[in-house]
Tab-separated table of C-alpha atoms in Angstrom:
chain	number	residue	atom	x	y	z
A	1	MET	CA	1.676	-41.868	4.375
A	2	GLN	CA	0.819	-38.849	6.524
A	3	GLU	CA	-2.362	-37.012	5.553
A	4	THR	CA	-1.995	-33.343	4.576
A	5	ILE	CA	-4.487	-30.493	4.867
A	6	VAL	CA	-3.603	-27.290	3.038
A	7	ILE	CA	-5.279	-24.068	4.144
A	8	ALA	CA	-5.285	-21.357	1.478
A	9	GLY	CA	-5.652	-18.016	3.223
A	10	GLY	CA	-4.620	-16.426	6.483
A	11	GLY	CA	-7.470	-14.576	8.175
A	12	HIS	CA	-9.933	-15.231	10.998
A	13	ALA	CA	-11.333	-18.391	9.400
A	14	ALA	CA	-7.895	-19.884	8.747
A	15	ALA	CA	-6.678	-19.229	12.291
A	16	GLN	CA	-9.786	-20.806	13.820
A	17	LEU	CA	-9.526	-23.799	11.489
A	18	VAL	CA	-6.044	-24.640	12.773
A	19	ASP	CA	-7.336	-24.628	16.350
A	20	SER	CA	-10.514	-26.586	15.560
A	21	LEU	CA	-8.762	-29.271	13.509
A	22	ARG	CA	-6.349	-30.053	16.312
A	23	ARG	CA	-9.107	-29.945	18.943
A	24	ASP	CA	-11.173	-32.370	16.853
A	25	GLY	CA	-8.295	-34.818	16.684
A	26	TYR	CA	-6.626	-34.190	13.346
A	27	ALA	CA	-3.006	-35.362	13.727
A	28	GLY	CA	-1.677	-35.025	10.166
A	29	ARG	CA	0.347	-32.362	8.420
A	30	LEU	CA	-1.159	-28.869	8.388
A	31	VAL	CA	0.056	-26.110	6.067
A	32	MET	CA	-1.272	-22.533	5.842
A	33	ALA	CA	-0.349	-20.609	2.685
A	34	CYS	CA	-1.416	-16.971	2.665
A	35	ALA	CA	-0.883	-13.861	0.572
A	36	GLU	CA	-0.066	-11.438	3.372
A	37	PRO	CA	3.431	-11.575	4.894
A	38	VAL	CA	2.132	-11.573	8.483
A	39	ILE	CA	0.404	-14.120	10.714
A	40	PRO	CA	-3.427	-13.967	10.855
A	41	TYR	CA	-4.603	-10.770	12.525
A	42	GLN	CA	-7.827	-9.117	13.669
A	43	ARG	CA	-9.505	-7.037	10.975
A	44	PRO	CA	-12.236	-5.216	12.982
A	45	PRO	CA	-9.788	-2.813	14.707
A	46	LEU	CA	-8.334	-1.686	11.372
A	47	SER	CA	-11.005	0.969	10.764
A	48	LYS	CA	-11.141	1.987	14.415
A	49	LYS	CA	-8.335	1.776	16.995
A	50	PHE	CA	-5.577	0.872	14.549
A	51	LEU	CA	-6.510	3.675	12.155
A	52	ALA	CA	-6.630	6.045	15.126
A	53	GLY	CA	-3.126	5.052	16.222
A	54	GLU	CA	-4.463	3.719	19.534
A	55	LEU	CA	-3.402	0.158	18.734
A	56	GLU	CA	-0.161	-0.955	17.143
A	57	ALA	CA	0.377	-3.819	14.700
A	58	GLU	CA	2.050	-5.982	17.346
A	59	ARG	CA	-1.287	-6.287	19.163
A	60	LEU	CA	-3.338	-7.292	16.123
A	61	PRO	CA	-2.491	-11.032	15.737
A	62	ILE	CA	-5.392	-13.369	16.529
A	63	ARG	CA	-2.909	-15.826	18.001
A	64	PRO	CA	0.844	-15.480	18.641
A	65	ALA	CA	3.326	-17.183	16.332
A	66	SER	CA	3.972	-19.760	19.069
A	67	PHE	CA	0.362	-20.959	18.715
A	68	TYR	CA	1.003	-22.239	15.189
A	69	GLU	CA	4.299	-23.778	16.220
A	70	HIS	CA	2.644	-25.540	19.155
A	71	LEU	CA	-0.108	-26.934	16.906
A	72	ARG	CA	2.412	-27.984	14.259
A	73	CYS	CA	1.034	-25.744	11.534
A	74	GLU	CA	3.525	-24.762	8.845
A	75	LEU	CA	3.152	-21.112	7.845
A	76	LEU	CA	3.915	-20.031	4.295
A	77	LEU	CA	3.555	-16.268	4.699
A	78	GLY	CA	3.486	-14.146	1.570
A	79	ASN	CA	3.315	-17.316	-0.513
A	80	PRO	CA	-0.330	-17.904	-1.478
A	81	VAL	CA	-1.934	-20.678	-3.471
A	82	VAL	CA	-2.191	-19.468	-7.073
A	83	SER	CA	-3.816	-22.471	-8.766
A	84	ILE	CA	-5.493	-25.759	-7.910
A	85	ASP	CA	-5.145	-29.090	-9.680
A	86	ALA	CA	-8.288	-30.688	-8.281
A	87	ARG	CA	-7.861	-33.924	-10.211
A	88	GLY	CA	-4.269	-34.356	-9.020
A	89	ARG	CA	-5.046	-32.931	-5.556
A	90	LYS	CA	-2.202	-30.456	-5.478
A	91	VAL	CA	-1.802	-26.691	-5.439
A	92	ALA	CA	0.756	-24.372	-6.990
A	93	LEU	CA	2.274	-21.613	-4.859
A	94	ALA	CA	3.335	-18.098	-5.780
A	95	ASP	CA	7.015	-18.937	-5.332
A	96	GLY	CA	6.799	-21.721	-7.919
A	97	GLY	CA	6.534	-24.535	-5.409
A	98	SER	CA	3.645	-26.968	-5.026
A	99	LEU	CA	1.880	-28.905	-2.294
A	100	ALA	CA	-0.060	-32.157	-2.471
A	101	TYR	CA	-3.158	-32.317	-0.300
A	102	ASP	CA	-5.717	-34.767	0.963
A	103	LYS	CA	-8.083	-31.943	1.877
A	104	LEU	CA	-7.860	-28.324	0.764
A	105	VAL	CA	-9.629	-25.531	2.637
A	106	LEU	CA	-10.133	-22.198	0.886
A	107	ALA	CA	-10.206	-19.374	3.433
A	108	ILE	CA	-9.220	-16.717	0.931
A	109	GLY	CA	-11.658	-13.964	1.904
A	110	GLY	CA	-12.317	-11.112	-0.468
A	111	HIS	CA	-10.875	-7.877	-1.745
A	112	ALA	CA	-12.111	-4.311	-1.526
A	113	ARG	CA	-14.346	-3.444	-4.449
A	114	PRO	CA	-12.476	-1.020	-6.724
A	115	ILE	CA	-14.190	2.129	-7.912
A	116	PRO	CA	-14.380	2.105	-11.735
A	117	VAL	CA	-13.807	5.792	-12.421
A	118	PRO	CA	-10.987	7.895	-13.887
A	119	GLY	CA	-8.345	8.794	-11.316
A	120	ALA	CA	-8.863	5.713	-9.148
A	121	ASP	CA	-5.137	4.979	-9.358
A	122	LEU	CA	-4.002	8.430	-8.203
A	123	PRO	CA	-1.693	8.639	-5.183
A	124	GLY	CA	-3.783	9.422	-2.117
A	125	VAL	CA	-6.638	7.100	-3.132
A	126	HIS	CA	-6.971	4.103	-0.824
A	127	VAL	CA	-9.141	1.148	0.091
A	128	LEU	CA	-9.322	-0.318	3.592
A	129	ARG	CA	-9.104	-4.074	3.805
A	130	THR	CA	-5.638	-5.104	4.976
A	131	LEU	CA	-3.061	-4.074	7.531
A	132	ALA	CA	-0.929	-2.667	4.714
A	133	ASP	CA	-3.888	-0.587	3.471
A	134	VAL	CA	-4.302	1.106	6.845
A	135	GLU	CA	-0.585	1.611	7.345
A	136	ALA	CA	-0.565	3.464	4.017
A	137	ILE	CA	-3.518	5.635	5.103
A	138	ARG	CA	-1.920	6.393	8.475
A	139	GLY	CA	1.229	7.454	6.682
A	140	GLU	CA	-0.691	10.266	4.963
A	141	LEU	CA	-2.672	11.559	7.954
A	142	ARG	CA	-0.958	14.862	8.580
A	143	PRO	CA	-2.708	17.734	10.403
A	144	GLY	CA	-5.107	19.526	8.087
A	145	VAL	CA	-5.546	16.645	5.650
A	146	ARG	CA	-9.033	16.710	4.115
A	147	VAL	CA	-10.579	13.266	3.782
A	148	ALA	CA	-13.326	12.108	1.420
A	149	ILE	CA	-14.861	8.703	2.033
A	150	VAL	CA	-16.740	7.071	-0.820
A	151	GLY	CA	-19.407	4.753	0.561
A	152	ALA	CA	-21.537	5.012	3.704
A	153	GLY	CA	-21.553	1.398	4.842
A	154	TYR	CA	-19.994	0.114	8.054
A	155	ILE	CA	-16.384	0.606	6.957
A	156	GLY	CA	-16.957	4.070	5.544
A	157	LEU	CA	-18.812	5.335	8.597
A	158	GLU	CA	-16.377	3.741	11.046
A	159	CYS	CA	-13.533	5.486	9.219
A	160	ALA	CA	-15.465	8.758	9.304
A	161	ALA	CA	-15.964	8.497	13.066
A	162	THR	CA	-12.318	7.623	13.671
A	163	LEU	CA	-10.967	10.412	11.475
A	164	ARG	CA	-13.278	13.040	12.965
A	165	LYS	CA	-11.965	12.113	16.408
A	166	LEU	CA	-8.516	12.861	14.974
A	167	ALA	CA	-9.842	16.328	13.965
A	168	HIS	CA	-9.735	15.811	10.196
A	169	ASP	CA	-12.290	17.399	7.873
A	170	VAL	CA	-14.356	14.459	6.625
A	171	THR	CA	-16.917	14.217	3.832
A	172	VAL	CA	-18.817	10.987	3.180
A	173	ILE	CA	-20.206	10.504	-0.331
A	174	GLU	CA	-22.935	7.888	-0.759
A	175	MET	CA	-24.636	6.824	-3.981
A	176	MET	CA	-27.877	5.718	-2.288
A	177	ASP	CA	-30.344	8.110	-0.671
A	178	ARG	CA	-29.356	7.176	2.892
A	179	VAL	CA	-26.430	5.762	4.851
A	180	MET	CA	-26.133	2.004	5.488
A	181	SER	CA	-29.126	1.523	3.194
A	182	ARG	CA	-28.235	-2.083	2.356
A	183	VAL	CA	-28.364	-3.274	5.957
A	184	VAL	CA	-30.632	-1.084	8.108
A	185	ALA	CA	-34.091	0.500	8.055
A	186	PRO	CA	-34.597	4.201	7.231
A	187	GLU	CA	-35.127	4.960	10.933
A	188	MET	CA	-31.640	3.668	11.745
A	189	SER	CA	-30.115	5.451	8.742
A	190	ARG	CA	-31.572	8.780	9.889
A	191	PHE	CA	-30.190	8.284	13.385
A	192	TYR	CA	-26.665	7.544	12.181
A	193	GLN	CA	-26.641	10.292	9.580
A	194	SER	CA	-27.697	12.784	12.243
A	195	GLU	CA	-25.052	11.450	14.612
A	196	HIS	CA	-22.293	11.941	12.062
A	197	ALA	CA	-23.545	15.419	11.196
A	198	SER	CA	-23.497	16.363	14.882
A	199	HIS	CA	-19.816	15.409	14.976
A	200	GLY	CA	-19.023	17.616	11.999
A	201	VAL	CA	-19.012	15.057	9.193
A	202	SER	CA	-20.494	16.266	5.909
A	203	VAL	CA	-22.663	13.472	4.495
A	204	LEU	CA	-23.691	13.704	0.832
A	205	THR	CA	-26.297	11.119	-0.156
A	206	GLY	CA	-27.691	10.385	-3.602
A	207	GLN	CA	-24.339	11.333	-5.134
A	208	ARG	CA	-22.618	9.102	-7.672
A	209	VAL	CA	-18.858	9.570	-8.005
A	210	GLN	CA	-17.803	9.994	-11.622
A	211	GLY	CA	-14.118	10.759	-11.194
A	212	LEU	CA	-11.200	11.420	-8.876
A	213	LEU	CA	-9.281	14.548	-9.804
A	214	GLY	CA	-5.622	15.298	-9.312
A	215	ASP	CA	-2.266	16.125	-10.817
A	216	GLY	CA	0.372	13.966	-9.175
A	217	SER	CA	-1.985	13.154	-6.294
A	218	VAL	CA	-5.709	13.329	-5.643
A	219	HIS	CA	-7.168	16.742	-4.802
A	220	ALA	CA	-10.927	16.291	-5.283
A	221	VAL	CA	-13.790	13.882	-5.821
A	222	GLU	CA	-16.106	14.803	-8.685
A	223	CYS	CA	-19.760	13.777	-8.460
A	224	ALA	CA	-22.122	13.159	-11.365
A	225	ASP	CA	-23.968	16.451	-10.771
A	226	GLY	CA	-20.715	18.397	-11.066
A	227	THR	CA	-20.134	18.828	-7.341
A	228	GLN	CA	-16.437	18.695	-6.458
A	229	VAL	CA	-15.419	17.664	-2.949
A	230	PRO	CA	-11.883	18.843	-2.059
A	231	ALA	CA	-9.802	15.984	-0.685
A	232	ASP	CA	-6.148	15.282	0.029
A	233	LEU	CA	-6.929	11.665	0.846
A	234	VAL	CA	-9.748	9.442	-0.434
A	235	ILE	CA	-10.888	6.177	1.129
A	236	VAL	CA	-13.080	3.991	-1.077
A	237	GLY	CA	-15.384	1.742	0.955
A	238	ILE	CA	-17.981	0.402	-1.475
A	239	GLY	CA	-18.078	-3.230	-0.494
A	240	LEU	CA	-16.209	-6.504	-0.657
A	241	VAL	CA	-15.772	-8.799	-3.650
A	242	PRO	CA	-15.350	-12.469	-2.668
A	243	ASN	CA	-12.199	-14.064	-4.029
A	244	THR	CA	-13.582	-16.755	-6.325
A	245	SER	CA	-11.238	-16.900	-9.318
A	246	LEU	CA	-8.983	-19.527	-7.735
A	247	ALA	CA	-11.995	-21.792	-7.212
A	248	ALA	CA	-13.673	-21.014	-10.530
A	249	ASP	CA	-10.470	-21.751	-12.442
A	250	ALA	CA	-10.383	-25.150	-10.729
A	251	GLY	CA	-13.931	-25.910	-11.883
A	252	LEU	CA	-15.647	-25.363	-8.528
A	253	ALA	CA	-19.225	-24.071	-8.479
A	254	CYS	CA	-19.595	-20.405	-7.515
A	255	ASP	CA	-22.723	-18.448	-6.602
A	256	ASP	CA	-22.067	-15.059	-4.949
A	257	GLY	CA	-18.904	-16.646	-3.615
A	258	ILE	CA	-17.617	-20.196	-3.672
A	259	ALA	CA	-20.704	-22.391	-3.292
A	260	VAL	CA	-20.603	-24.739	-0.294
A	261	ASP	CA	-23.092	-26.971	1.507
A	262	GLU	CA	-24.068	-26.878	5.179
A	263	HIS	CA	-20.755	-28.551	6.072
A	264	CYS	CA	-18.685	-26.042	4.037
A	265	VAL	CA	-17.912	-28.632	1.336
A	266	THR	CA	-17.590	-27.285	-2.218
A	267	SER	CA	-18.635	-29.085	-5.392
A	268	ASP	CA	-15.399	-31.084	-4.978
A	269	PRO	CA	-15.664	-33.333	-1.885
A	270	ASP	CA	-11.972	-32.843	-1.067
A	271	ILE	CA	-12.166	-29.050	-1.104
A	272	TYR	CA	-13.830	-26.865	1.530
A	273	ALA	CA	-14.407	-23.108	1.653
A	274	ILE	CA	-15.000	-20.970	4.738
A	275	GLY	CA	-15.454	-17.311	5.650
A	276	ASP	CA	-16.067	-14.270	3.453
A	277	CYS	CA	-15.225	-16.108	0.218
A	278	CYS	CA	-18.144	-18.558	0.263
A	279	SER	CA	-21.931	-18.734	0.188
A	280	HIS	CA	-23.947	-21.410	1.956
A	281	PRO	CA	-27.592	-22.526	2.033
A	282	SER	CA	-29.606	-21.134	4.939
A	283	PRO	CA	-32.768	-23.028	5.906
A	284	ARG	CA	-33.655	-20.118	8.191
A	285	TYR	CA	-33.700	-17.567	5.373
A	286	GLY	CA	-34.667	-19.965	2.596
A	287	ARG	CA	-31.860	-18.969	0.276
A	288	ARG	CA	-28.118	-19.061	-0.226
A	289	ILE	CA	-26.297	-16.390	1.777
A	290	ARG	CA	-22.752	-15.083	2.044
A	291	LEU	CA	-21.774	-13.465	5.321
A	292	GLU	CA	-18.936	-11.049	5.990
A	293	SER	CA	-18.380	-11.382	9.717
A	294	VAL	CA	-15.831	-12.662	12.203
A	295	ASP	CA	-18.417	-14.873	13.894
A	296	ASN	CA	-19.349	-16.561	10.626
A	297	ALA	CA	-15.672	-17.153	9.836
A	298	PHE	CA	-15.179	-18.817	13.205
A	299	GLU	CA	-18.339	-20.917	13.001
A	300	GLN	CA	-17.680	-22.128	9.465
A	301	ALA	CA	-14.121	-23.048	10.435
A	302	LYS	CA	-15.486	-25.137	13.304
A	303	SER	CA	-18.030	-26.801	11.005
A	304	ALA	CA	-15.438	-27.616	8.335
A	305	ALA	CA	-13.017	-29.029	10.900
A	306	ALA	CA	-15.726	-31.191	12.445
A	307	ASN	CA	-16.705	-32.612	9.065
A	308	ILE	CA	-13.096	-33.307	8.070
A	309	CYS	CA	-12.616	-35.157	11.358
A	310	GLY	CA	-15.739	-37.275	10.901
A	311	LYS	CA	-17.945	-35.319	13.306
A	312	PRO	CA	-20.321	-33.530	10.911
A	313	THR	CA	-21.944	-30.434	12.411
A	314	PRO	CA	-24.135	-28.396	10.016
A	315	HIS	CA	-23.589	-24.643	10.011
A	316	ASP	CA	-26.773	-22.557	10.346
A	317	LYS	CA	-26.443	-20.224	13.320
A	318	THR	CA	-28.114	-16.829	13.599
A	319	PRO	CA	-25.772	-14.322	11.940
A	320	TRP	CA	-24.585	-11.385	13.996
A	321	PHE	CA	-22.445	-8.329	13.381
A	322	TRP	CA	-21.317	-5.153	15.116
A	323	SER	CA	-20.092	-1.651	14.350
A	324	ASP	CA	-18.518	0.900	16.697
A	325	GLN	CA	-18.950	4.567	15.750
A	326	TYR	CA	-18.224	7.348	18.262
A	327	GLU	CA	-19.757	6.228	21.569
A	328	LEU	CA	-22.332	4.064	19.818
A	329	LYS	CA	-22.151	0.285	19.709
A	330	LEU	CA	-24.435	-1.091	17.011
A	331	GLN	CA	-25.060	-4.828	17.407
A	332	ILE	CA	-27.038	-6.628	14.731
A	333	ALA	CA	-28.668	-10.037	15.080
A	334	GLY	CA	-30.092	-11.736	11.993
A	335	LEU	CA	-30.553	-10.479	8.442
A	336	SER	CA	-33.159	-7.793	7.818
A	337	GLN	CA	-33.538	-8.176	4.047
A	338	GLN	CA	-37.112	-8.703	2.849
A	339	TYR	CA	-38.670	-7.413	6.081
A	340	ASP	CA	-42.254	-6.140	5.917
A	341	LYS	CA	-42.533	-4.490	9.343
A	342	VAL	CA	-40.231	-2.391	11.539
A	343	VAL	CA	-40.875	-1.775	15.237
A	344	LEU	CA	-38.795	0.663	17.290
A	345	ARG	CA	-38.076	-0.119	20.940
A	346	GLY	CA	-37.063	2.979	22.839
A	347	ASP	CA	-36.308	6.538	21.787
A	348	PRO	CA	-33.361	7.123	19.417
A	349	ALA	CA	-32.758	10.437	21.206
A	350	SER	CA	-31.753	8.422	24.277
A	351	ARG	CA	-28.940	6.820	22.228
A	352	SER	CA	-30.033	3.420	23.554
A	353	PHE	CA	-32.739	1.756	21.474
A	354	SER	CA	-33.496	-1.137	19.147
A	355	CYS	CA	-34.989	-1.569	15.709
A	356	CYS	CA	-36.851	-4.856	15.210
A	357	TYR	CA	-37.532	-6.345	11.777
A	358	LEU	CA	-40.343	-8.791	11.076
A	359	ARG	CA	-41.528	-10.761	8.081
A	360	GLY	CA	-44.948	-12.343	8.171
A	361	GLY	CA	-45.047	-11.757	11.933
A	362	GLU	CA	-41.747	-13.554	12.555
A	363	LEU	CA	-38.814	-11.712	14.115
A	364	ILE	CA	-35.948	-11.935	11.593
A	365	ALA	CA	-33.471	-9.283	12.771
A	366	VAL	CA	-32.761	-6.703	15.460
A	367	ASP	CA	-30.429	-3.698	15.336
A	368	ALA	CA	-29.520	-2.691	18.888
A	369	VAL	CA	-27.768	0.606	19.638
A	370	ASN	CA	-26.110	0.587	23.062
A	371	HIS	CA	-28.624	-2.078	24.080
A	372	ALA	CA	-26.779	-5.346	24.664
A	373	LYS	CA	-29.720	-6.996	26.441
A	374	ASP	CA	-31.971	-6.706	23.392
A	375	PHE	CA	-29.165	-7.958	21.156
A	376	MET	CA	-28.477	-11.062	23.241
A	377	ALA	CA	-32.179	-11.876	23.564
A	378	ALA	CA	-32.735	-11.301	19.845
A	379	ARG	CA	-30.156	-13.908	18.846
A	380	LYS	CA	-32.112	-16.545	20.751
A	381	LEU	CA	-35.560	-15.395	19.626
A	382	ILE	CA	-34.546	-15.300	15.959
A	383	ALA	CA	-33.158	-18.829	16.249
A	384	GLU	CA	-36.492	-19.903	17.751
A	385	ARG	CA	-38.399	-18.163	14.927
A	386	ALA	CA	-40.326	-16.200	17.538
A	387	ARG	CA	-43.489	-14.262	16.687
A	388	PRO	CA	-43.723	-11.397	19.200
A	389	ASP	CA	-46.818	-9.379	20.005
A	390	LEU	CA	-46.355	-6.063	18.194
A	391	ALA	CA	-47.760	-3.878	20.970
A	392	LYS	CA	-45.523	-5.537	23.534
A	393	LEU	CA	-42.561	-5.345	21.186
A	394	ALA	CA	-42.914	-1.561	20.990
A	395	ASP	CA	-42.924	-1.307	24.803
A	396	ASP	CA	-39.272	-0.977	25.768
A	397	THR	CA	-40.106	-1.344	29.462
A	398	LEU	CA	-40.643	-5.037	28.709
A	399	ALA	CA	-37.719	-7.374	28.219
A	400	LEU	CA	-37.563	-8.608	24.643
A	401	ARG	CA	-38.168	-12.171	25.812
A	402	ASP	CA	-41.418	-10.994	27.456
A	403	THR	CA	-42.916	-9.703	24.202
A	404	LEU	CA	-44.054	-13.139	23.009
């Protein structure tokens, strides 16, 4: 009987998995069942070029429909897996159908974290995660619309930059005392907050939202100190929640996501998980981590496919991310959490500099603004667990590789 692999989900990880499985020699039946009614598409442009109207939906697919046909992958669009019978090795679908599997791969991503305040369900209040989310936002962007963005992480600030370029009044409201506080050092936060202010964005930090006000549609955001920010449209960007309920209901272990090993195998040997929905052990960082990045989705898909095809390849590459805001390209190598030393390379006023993070003398992360050379070198040095000389590291006339 022909072997069957079912892929639950339809994002970057799922698309790469189809390609990797066929490249690694899998010849059996392949079925992708996903919630969205469209083929897998690129998410990074959603908060940038697509939101700006510079890119249309037809150009978003990661691969054309013919790619899946050529690789003999059945697409069940808008028909996601809704439950798993792990003992019987079959899944139930939203339309009432079912599929038997030999291997099941969960590539189900996450959903935008909802804001738990009164008025969150008012018309004009949006999150930004899917193509449909952004199409809804674009549909309300008339001239003169005032926008409030709750959350000053990557998504919130990318939206702010995009909407300011479209000449909208934009206010960013952040609960913490600085922007991007979860992922960058204070020096980098100050630079980006100043950059947004120079473009006319009002940034309110240390402000907790306690309600969204409106009668028929949203008209203001109310903060805990009583401040009211007028808004005709609100975008909530306060993080991603991994989709774990499908796995948890099937008895799979979860730990800040669906728990997998270095080969992306869950606590059930016939079920894998890849991408934003799962956490994996990282020898480099000495703990379990969950990464929300396109690169991680691709790499985990490759690792899962290799293991399924009998060519086990552990997944533990240096994480990297990027964010485009105005004319600034921020490229991040590594994870900066638990750093004990920050070294700046270059002058932020030049709009081309790097922020290096160390722990115990070891380079663990680098944020590079318009500095691709430092970013590329950092990925290699972090993988090598390099211990640069601090004086040399601060000298931006030296190549990063020459600071050892």
